[in-house]
Amino acid sequence: TIQAGGSVRVNVEGVAVASGAARAASLGFQAEPSVLSITSAGDLELHAVRDPDGNGSDTMIVGQIVSTGGQVILVAPGGIQAYDDQSLIRGNRIELVAVNGGIGSAALPLAIDSDLLDSGGVAARALGDIHIREVQGDLKLAAPQDEQNSAASVQSGEGNVTLQVAAGSILDAVQEDLETRTQEEIEAYA
């Protein structure tokens, strides 16, 4: 568990989970996955990485990841999963990236509490399925920071997307720049 009064930016080395406690112990690995719990008053940016020998996992297992005054950015190539039904990601703006895996699961959607300062929202990108549940208020879809890889607020490359809201609505929070069209331009589109 990490607690900070300011911003936190770290690379987190995942822990491989072998099948069976005896096998895990014989290989020097934990039988239970490492659960990530961090609280900060500022921004949180966490990247899951494998160890150089490829023994670790690049999947992030979420316990409680909370920013009381900033954004939360989680990047885990292998996926971002909830540890249990008490797992939660809380922040003003939450961005989740799993380029080779999924986010949450159908049985255990990733619980979030976003837009704490009324200026945030959620962006998510994964190769696999995305299952997110907003636990408080509206789920505002925000623009991703890296718009070169995705212009959509929530995008799955090969899977399904399930967004749930406990008590609220799903809203578009992306501010588009609109251009005024002349009458000739409008008629040309018709």
C-alpha positions as a printed NumPy array, in Angstrom:
array([[  0.   ,   0.   ,   0.   ],
       [  1.266,   3.461,  -0.939],
       [ -0.092,   6.739,   0.448],
       [  1.115,  10.094,  -0.886],
       [  0.199,  13.717,  -0.388],
       [  1.156,  14.563,  -3.982],
       [  1.346,  12.922,  -7.383],
       [  2.626,   9.362,  -7.887],
       [  4.16 ,   7.992, -11.099],
       [  5.583,   4.46 , -10.948],
       [  6.308,   1.336, -12.937],
       [  4.883,  -1.728, -11.192],
       [  6.461,  -5.121, -11.832],
       [  3.765,  -7.775, -11.878],
       [  4.106, -11.117, -10.109],
       [  3.626, -14.352, -11.999],
       [  1.003, -16.649, -10.533],
       [  1.749, -20.337, -11.103],
       [ -1.03 , -22.896, -10.906],
       [ -1.221, -24.33 ,  -7.39 ],
       [  0.409, -23.044,  -4.201],
       [  3.057, -25.801,  -4.123],
       [  4.131, -25.103,  -7.703],
       [  4.177, -21.372,  -7.014],
       [  6.318, -21.866,  -3.887],
       [  8.73 , -24.173,  -5.742],
       [  9.273, -21.492,  -8.373],
       [  9.621, -18.712,  -5.81 ],
       [  6.366, -17.007,  -6.775],
       [  3.415, -16.021,  -4.649],
       [  0.324, -18.217,  -4.829],
       [ -1.893, -15.138,  -4.571],
       [ -1.601, -12.246,  -7.023],
       [ -0.163,  -8.927,  -5.868],
       [ -2.988,  -6.478,  -5.256],
       [ -2.29 ,  -2.825,  -5.95 ],
       [ -3.62 ,  -0.285,  -3.421],
       [ -2.568,   3.38 ,  -3.627],
       [ -4.046,   6.596,  -2.22 ],
       [ -2.858,  10.036,  -3.307],
       [ -4.023,  13.632,  -3.141],
       [ -2.524,  14.231,  -6.604],
       [ -2.336,  12.446,  -9.945],
       [ -1.617,   8.709, -10.139],
       [  0.099,   7.22 , -13.189],
       [  0.937,   3.519, -12.963],
       [  2.481,   1.277, -15.621],
       [  2.658,  -2.528, -15.207],
       [  5.861,  -4.029, -16.616],
       [  7.378,  -7.519, -16.81 ],
       [ 10.716,  -8.256, -15.232],
       [ 13.623,  -8.572, -17.714],
       [ 13.486, -12.392, -17.586],
       [  9.785, -12.488, -18.438],
       [  8.865, -14.106, -15.099],
       [  6.364, -11.491, -14.034],
       [  2.97 , -10.507, -15.271],
       [  1.992,  -7.291, -16.961],
       [ -1.58 ,  -7.598, -15.673],
       [ -2.604,  -5.144, -12.962],
       [ -4.775,  -6.461, -10.103],
       [ -6.682,  -3.555,  -8.527],
       [ -7.451,  -3.271,  -4.821],
       [ -8.143,   0.407,  -4.047],
       [ -6.542,   3.017,  -6.31 ],
       [ -7.663,   6.471,  -5.186],
       [ -6.73 ,  10.008,  -6.191],
       [ -8.701,  12.515,  -4.137],
       [ -7.632,  15.485,  -6.242],
       [ -6.371,  14.365,  -9.623],
       [ -6.406,  11.865, -12.427],
       [ -5.685,   8.139, -12.437],
       [ -3.903,   6.611, -15.432],
       [ -3.354,   2.835, -15.437],
       [ -1.409,   1.163, -18.246],
       [ -1.12 ,  -2.626, -18.058],
       [ -0.494,  -4.41 , -21.36 ],
       [ -1.808,  -7.755, -20.049],
       [ -5.007,  -6.307, -18.602],
       [ -6.53 ,  -4.516, -15.627],
       [ -8.638,  -6.666, -13.318],
       [-10.482,  -6.207, -10.025],
       [ -9.209,  -8.306,  -7.108],
       [-12.67 ,  -8.634,  -5.55 ],
       [-16.042,  -6.873,  -5.322],
       [-14.509,  -4.212,  -3.018],
       [-11.946,  -3.156,  -5.637],
       [-12.297,   0.46 ,  -6.772],
       [-10.56 ,   3.088,  -8.878],
       [-11.467,   6.641,  -7.804],
       [-10.31 ,   9.9  ,  -9.38 ],
       [-11.435,  12.908, -11.359],
       [-10.27 ,  11.644, -14.751],
       [ -9.611,   7.917, -15.133],
       [ -7.802,   6.441, -18.129],
       [ -7.302,   2.681, -18.493],
       [ -5.115,   1.052, -21.17 ],
       [ -4.64 ,  -2.708, -21.748],
       [ -3.192,  -3.111, -25.249],
       [ -2.929,  -6.926, -25.094],
       [ -5.652,  -7.806, -22.612],
       [ -8.999,  -6.788, -21.184],
       [-10.367,  -4.478, -18.518],
       [-12.551,  -6.033, -15.821],
       [-14.635,  -9.124, -16.523],
       [-18.295, -10.   , -17.01 ],
       [-18.325, -11.646, -13.569],
       [-16.397,  -8.809, -11.873],
       [-16.601,  -5.468, -13.719],
       [-13.967,  -2.896, -12.777],
       [-15.674,  -0.484, -10.365],
       [-14.832,   3.194, -10.79 ],
       [-15.878,   6.463,  -9.191],
       [-14.925,   9.188, -11.652],
       [-15.472,  12.916, -12.162],
       [-14.81 ,  13.761,  -8.493],
       [-14.084,  17.426,  -9.315],
       [-16.814,  17.819, -11.976],
       [-14.224,  18.21 , -14.74 ],
       [-13.227,  14.6  , -15.45 ],
       [-14.517,  11.406, -16.951],
       [-13.367,   8.015, -18.205],
       [-11.39 ,   6.78 , -21.203],
       [-10.516,   3.118, -21.767],
       [ -8.751,   1.139, -24.481],
       [ -8.143,  -2.597, -24.6  ],
       [ -7.599,  -5.396, -27.066],
       [-10.081,  -7.652, -25.253],
       [-13.371,  -7.108, -23.467],
       [-14.02 ,  -4.009, -21.375],
       [-16.339,  -4.23 , -18.346],
       [-16.619,  -1.006, -16.305],
       [-19.164,  -0.052, -13.643],
       [-19.509,   3.567, -12.438],
       [-20.557,   3.367,  -8.789],
       [-21.4  ,   7.036,  -8.121],
       [-23.2  ,   9.499, -10.395],
       [-22.872,   9.789, -14.149],
       [-20.27 ,   8.041, -16.298],
       [-18.776,  10.808, -18.433],
       [-16.883,   9.59 , -21.5  ],
       [-13.655,  11.597, -21.843],
       [-11.124,  11.949, -24.643],
       [ -8.063,   9.697, -24.272],
       [ -4.732,  11.436, -23.671],
       [ -3.12 ,   9.564, -26.564],
       [ -5.598,  10.348, -29.321],
       [ -3.176,   9.039, -31.99 ],
       [ -3.936,   5.466, -30.909],
       [ -7.641,   6.02 , -30.355],
       [-10.037,   8.888, -30.846],
       [-12.853,   7.006, -29.096],
       [-13.443,   7.416, -25.361],
       [-13.893,   3.658, -24.89 ],
       [-12.579,   1.216, -27.479],
       [-11.962,  -2.521, -27.661],
       [ -9.911,  -3.865, -30.553],
       [-11.373,  -7.385, -30.588],
       [-13.808,  -7.667, -27.685],
       [-17.093,  -6.406, -26.335],
       [-17.674,  -3.275, -24.263],
       [-20.049,  -3.234, -21.291],
       [-20.553,   0.037, -19.4  ],
       [-22.781,   0.067, -16.309],
       [-23.946,   2.969, -14.173],
       [-25.328,   2.343, -10.677],
       [-27.355,   5.577, -10.452],
       [-26.888,   8.021, -13.302],
       [-26.39 ,   8.276, -17.029],
       [-23.658,   7.729, -19.601],
       [-22.704,  11.138, -21.002],
       [-20.41 ,  12.418, -23.752],
       [-17.897,  14.755, -22.076],
       [-15.681,  15.272, -25.146],
       [-15.585,  18.873, -26.294],
       [-15.571,  18.983, -30.077],
       [-14.476,  22.037, -32.014],
       [-17.267,  22.895, -34.381],
       [-16.667,  24.791, -37.577],
       [-19.263,  27.073, -39.059],
       [-20.218,  25.968, -42.566],
       [-21.301,  28.225, -45.399],
       [-24.565,  27.561, -47.201],
       [-22.573,  26.276, -50.222],
       [-20.682,  23.77 , -48.035],
       [-23.925,  22.545, -46.506],
       [-25.526,  22.078, -49.921],
       [-22.397,  20.265, -51.185],
       [-22.854,  17.602, -48.466],
       [-26.509,  17.03 , -49.391]])
